[in-house]
GROMACS .gro file of C-alpha atoms in nm:
model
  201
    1UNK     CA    1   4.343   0.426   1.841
    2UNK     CA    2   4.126   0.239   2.079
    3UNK     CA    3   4.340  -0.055   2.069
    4UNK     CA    4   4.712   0.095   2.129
    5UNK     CA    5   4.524   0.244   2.446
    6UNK     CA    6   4.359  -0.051   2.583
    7UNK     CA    7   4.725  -0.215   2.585
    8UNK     CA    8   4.924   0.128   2.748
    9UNK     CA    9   4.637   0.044   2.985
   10UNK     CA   10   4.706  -0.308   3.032
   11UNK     CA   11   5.097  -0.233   3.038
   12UNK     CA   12   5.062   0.033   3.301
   13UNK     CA   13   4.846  -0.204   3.532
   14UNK     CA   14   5.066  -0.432   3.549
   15UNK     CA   15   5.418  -0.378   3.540
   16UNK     CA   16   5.441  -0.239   3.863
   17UNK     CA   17   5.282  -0.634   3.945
   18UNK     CA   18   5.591  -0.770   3.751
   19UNK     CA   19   5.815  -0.597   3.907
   20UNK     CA   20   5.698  -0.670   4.256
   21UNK     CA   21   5.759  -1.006   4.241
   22UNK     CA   22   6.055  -1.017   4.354
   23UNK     CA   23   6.014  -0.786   4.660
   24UNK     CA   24   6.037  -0.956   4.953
   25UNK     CA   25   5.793  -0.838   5.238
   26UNK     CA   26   6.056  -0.916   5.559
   27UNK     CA   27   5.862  -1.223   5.632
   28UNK     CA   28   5.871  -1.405   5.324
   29UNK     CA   29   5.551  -1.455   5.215
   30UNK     CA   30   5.454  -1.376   4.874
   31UNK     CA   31   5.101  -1.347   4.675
   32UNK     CA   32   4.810  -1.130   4.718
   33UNK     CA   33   4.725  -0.991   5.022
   34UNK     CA   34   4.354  -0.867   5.084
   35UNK     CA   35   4.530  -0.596   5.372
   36UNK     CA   36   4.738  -0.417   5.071
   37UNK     CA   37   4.400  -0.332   4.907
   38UNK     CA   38   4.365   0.055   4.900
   39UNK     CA   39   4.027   0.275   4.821
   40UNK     CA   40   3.915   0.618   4.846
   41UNK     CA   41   3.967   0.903   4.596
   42UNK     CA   42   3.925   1.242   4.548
   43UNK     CA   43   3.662   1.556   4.525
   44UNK     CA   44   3.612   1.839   4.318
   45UNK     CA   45   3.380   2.149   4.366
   46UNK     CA   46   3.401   2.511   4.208
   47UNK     CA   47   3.148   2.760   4.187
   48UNK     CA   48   3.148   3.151   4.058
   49UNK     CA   49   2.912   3.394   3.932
   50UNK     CA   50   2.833   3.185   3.628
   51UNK     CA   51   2.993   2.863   3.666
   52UNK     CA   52   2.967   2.517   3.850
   53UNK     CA   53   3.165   2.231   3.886
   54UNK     CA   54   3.161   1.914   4.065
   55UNK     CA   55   3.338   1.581   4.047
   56UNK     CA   56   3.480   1.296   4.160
   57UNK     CA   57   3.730   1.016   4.140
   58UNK     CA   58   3.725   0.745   4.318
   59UNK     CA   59   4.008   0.449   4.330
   60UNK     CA   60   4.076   0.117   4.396
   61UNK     CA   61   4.424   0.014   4.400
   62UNK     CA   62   4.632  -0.257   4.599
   63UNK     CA   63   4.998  -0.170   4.715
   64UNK     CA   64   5.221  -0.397   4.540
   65UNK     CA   65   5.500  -0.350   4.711
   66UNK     CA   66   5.665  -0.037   4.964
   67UNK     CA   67   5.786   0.161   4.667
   68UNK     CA   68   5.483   0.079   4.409
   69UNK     CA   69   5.093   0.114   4.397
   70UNK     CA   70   4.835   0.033   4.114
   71UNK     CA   71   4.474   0.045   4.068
   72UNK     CA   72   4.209   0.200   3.864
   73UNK     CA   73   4.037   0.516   3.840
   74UNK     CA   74   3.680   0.604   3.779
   75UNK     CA   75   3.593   0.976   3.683
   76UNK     CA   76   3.276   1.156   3.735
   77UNK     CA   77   3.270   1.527   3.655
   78UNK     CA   78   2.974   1.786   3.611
   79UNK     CA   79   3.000   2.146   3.479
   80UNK     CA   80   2.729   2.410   3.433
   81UNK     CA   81   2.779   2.739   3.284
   82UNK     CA   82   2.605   3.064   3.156
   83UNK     CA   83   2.714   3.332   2.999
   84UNK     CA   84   2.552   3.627   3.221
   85UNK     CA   85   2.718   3.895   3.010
   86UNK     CA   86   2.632   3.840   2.676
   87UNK     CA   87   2.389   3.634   2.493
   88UNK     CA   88   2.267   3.431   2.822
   89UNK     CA   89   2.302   3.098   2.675
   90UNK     CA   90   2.395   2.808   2.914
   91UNK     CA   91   2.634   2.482   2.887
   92UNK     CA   92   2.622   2.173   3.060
   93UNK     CA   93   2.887   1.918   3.012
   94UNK     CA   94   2.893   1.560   3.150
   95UNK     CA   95   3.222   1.360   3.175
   96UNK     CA   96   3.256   1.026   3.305
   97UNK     CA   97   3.481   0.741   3.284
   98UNK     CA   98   3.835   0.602   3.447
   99UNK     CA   99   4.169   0.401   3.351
  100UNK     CA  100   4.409   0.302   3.602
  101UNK     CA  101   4.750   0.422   3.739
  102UNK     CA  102   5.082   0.330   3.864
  103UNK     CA  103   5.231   0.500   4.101
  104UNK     CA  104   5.613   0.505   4.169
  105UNK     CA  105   5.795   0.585   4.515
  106UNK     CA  106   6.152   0.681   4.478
  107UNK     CA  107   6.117   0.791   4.869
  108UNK     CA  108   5.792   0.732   5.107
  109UNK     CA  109   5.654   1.101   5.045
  110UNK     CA  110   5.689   1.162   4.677
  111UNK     CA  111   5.578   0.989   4.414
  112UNK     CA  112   5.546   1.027   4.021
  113UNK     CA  113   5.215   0.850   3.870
  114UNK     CA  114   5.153   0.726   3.553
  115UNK     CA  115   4.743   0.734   3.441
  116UNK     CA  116   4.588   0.619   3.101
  117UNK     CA  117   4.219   0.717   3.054
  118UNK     CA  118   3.918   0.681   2.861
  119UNK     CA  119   3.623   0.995   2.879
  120UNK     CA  120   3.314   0.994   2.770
  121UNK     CA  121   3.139   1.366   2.775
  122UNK     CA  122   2.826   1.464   2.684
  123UNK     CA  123   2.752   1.826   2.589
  124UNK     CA  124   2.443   2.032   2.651
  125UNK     CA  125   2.445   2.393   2.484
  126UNK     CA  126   2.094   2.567   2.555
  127UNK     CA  127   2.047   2.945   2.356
  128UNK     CA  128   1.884   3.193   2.493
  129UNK     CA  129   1.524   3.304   2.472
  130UNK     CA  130   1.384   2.919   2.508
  131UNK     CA  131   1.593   2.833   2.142
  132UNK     CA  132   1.624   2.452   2.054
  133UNK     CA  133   1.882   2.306   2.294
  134UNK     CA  134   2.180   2.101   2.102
  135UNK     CA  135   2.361   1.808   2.246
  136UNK     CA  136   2.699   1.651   2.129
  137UNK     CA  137   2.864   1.315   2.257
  138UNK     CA  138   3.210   1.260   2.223
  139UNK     CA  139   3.472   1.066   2.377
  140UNK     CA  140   3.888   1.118   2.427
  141UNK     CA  141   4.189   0.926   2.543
  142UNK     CA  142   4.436   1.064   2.766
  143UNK     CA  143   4.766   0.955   2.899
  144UNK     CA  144   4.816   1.226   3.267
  145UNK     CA  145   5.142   1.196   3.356
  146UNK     CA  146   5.291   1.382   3.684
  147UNK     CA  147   5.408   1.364   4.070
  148UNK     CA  148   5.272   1.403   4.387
  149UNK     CA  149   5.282   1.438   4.775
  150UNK     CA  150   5.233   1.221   5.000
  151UNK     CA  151   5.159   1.243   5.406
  152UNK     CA  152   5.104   0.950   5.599
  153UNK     CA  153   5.262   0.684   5.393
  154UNK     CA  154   5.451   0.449   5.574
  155UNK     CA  155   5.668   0.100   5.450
  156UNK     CA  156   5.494  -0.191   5.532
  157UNK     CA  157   5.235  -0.014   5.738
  158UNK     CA  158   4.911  -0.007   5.547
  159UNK     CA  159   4.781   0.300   5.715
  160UNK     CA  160   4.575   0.565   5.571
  161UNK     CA  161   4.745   0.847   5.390
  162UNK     CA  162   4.667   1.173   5.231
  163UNK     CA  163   4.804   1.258   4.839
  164UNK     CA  164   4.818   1.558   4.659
  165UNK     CA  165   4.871   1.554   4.273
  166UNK     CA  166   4.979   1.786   3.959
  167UNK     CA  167   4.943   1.594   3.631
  168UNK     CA  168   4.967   1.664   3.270
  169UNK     CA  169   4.761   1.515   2.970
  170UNK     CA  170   5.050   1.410   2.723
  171UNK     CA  171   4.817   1.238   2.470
  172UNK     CA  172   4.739   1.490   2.182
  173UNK     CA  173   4.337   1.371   2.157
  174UNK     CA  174   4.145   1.719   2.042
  175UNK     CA  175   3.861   1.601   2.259
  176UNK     CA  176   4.057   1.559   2.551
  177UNK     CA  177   3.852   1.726   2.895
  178UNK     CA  178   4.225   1.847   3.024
  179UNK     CA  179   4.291   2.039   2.753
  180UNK     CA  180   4.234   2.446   2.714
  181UNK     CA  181   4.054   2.572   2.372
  182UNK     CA  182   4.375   2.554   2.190
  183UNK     CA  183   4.480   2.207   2.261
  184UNK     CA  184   4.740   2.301   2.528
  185UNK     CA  185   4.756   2.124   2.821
  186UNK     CA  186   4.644   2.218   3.189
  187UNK     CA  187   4.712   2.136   3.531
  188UNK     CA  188   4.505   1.905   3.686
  189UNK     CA  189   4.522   1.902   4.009
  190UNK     CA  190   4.395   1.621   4.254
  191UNK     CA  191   4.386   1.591   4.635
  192UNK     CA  192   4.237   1.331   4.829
  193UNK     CA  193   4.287   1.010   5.090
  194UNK     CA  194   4.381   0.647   5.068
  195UNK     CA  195   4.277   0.365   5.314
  196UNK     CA  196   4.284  -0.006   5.355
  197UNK     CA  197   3.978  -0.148   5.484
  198UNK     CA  198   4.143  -0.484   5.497
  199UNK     CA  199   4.435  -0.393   5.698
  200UNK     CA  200   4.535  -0.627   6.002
  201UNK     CA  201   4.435  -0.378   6.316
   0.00000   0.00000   0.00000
């Protein structure tokens, strides 16, 4: 399994490059560019009467051309839950780990992305009444496939723009954190900013 992933990952980083090769820019130069190097990410928090949640998910990317980015991904995410109600046990669940993405512009505000990953998540379950606490380590590929918004983006301006994303886990990996208790897939939803500290001011 591990190795079919590691080359969708390898595929997906760089066939946007491939393809952008041939793009020209206006002014005819070609090669890497350290202006068309993106950062930035996004950040999660939720909170209820029992449950917390907070994350994040940083990138770094470089535009490859107007109609094409692609970068990589790193995921942080940390959940804490109790169960008030009942039995007053308590969960904690670490996740961490990235990919990378392409993403595709068919027009300079939408954009449908393309996102291998690799988790790792640790899980904490702690009983009630001071019981033994048990812990259990897994990991999960995913393959989040979906489109998004985006304000600010401009061709062949490298200025700082704002996304928002819905994407789907296709992979079918049981382990999978975007995944409900029955192996269905949810929303994810991601919002966040872009900018390119390299960019010619």
């Amino acid at each position: 399994m591990k190795k079919p992933f590691l080359l969708l990952v390898l595929v997906v980083s760089f066939t946007g490059f491939v393809y952008a090769q041939d793009e020209e820019d206006g002014s005819g130069d070609r090669g890497f560019k350290a202006e068309n190097i993106f950062t930035g990410g996004s950040l999660s928090l939720s909170f209820g009467n029992n449950m917390f949640l907070i994350g994040a998910n940083p990138v770094l990317g470089y535009r490859l051309a107007d109609w094409v980015d692609a970068g990589i991904v790193i995921n942080y995410q940390y959940t804490s839950y109790r169960n008030y109600y009942f039995l007053d046990d308590k969960m904690r669940q670490s996740l961490y780990g990235g990919g990378a993405f392409v993403r595709l512009f068919p027009v300079n505000f939408l954009f449908a992305q393309v996102q291998p990953e690799h988790n790792f998540i640790r899980l904490k379950y702690l009983p009630p009444n001071g019981g033994s606490s048990e812990t259990l380590t897994t990991s999960a590929n995913s393959l989040l496939v979906g489109a998004g918004y985006a304000s600010g983006r401009i061709p062949g301006v490298n200025s700082a723009f704002f996304y928002l994303s819905v994407l789907w886990d296709l992979s079918s990996d049981i382990h999978s954190p975007y995944k409900n208790n029955v192996n269905n897939a949810i929303p994810i939803i991601r919002g966040g900013v872009n900018v390119y500290p390299f960019r010619e001011r």
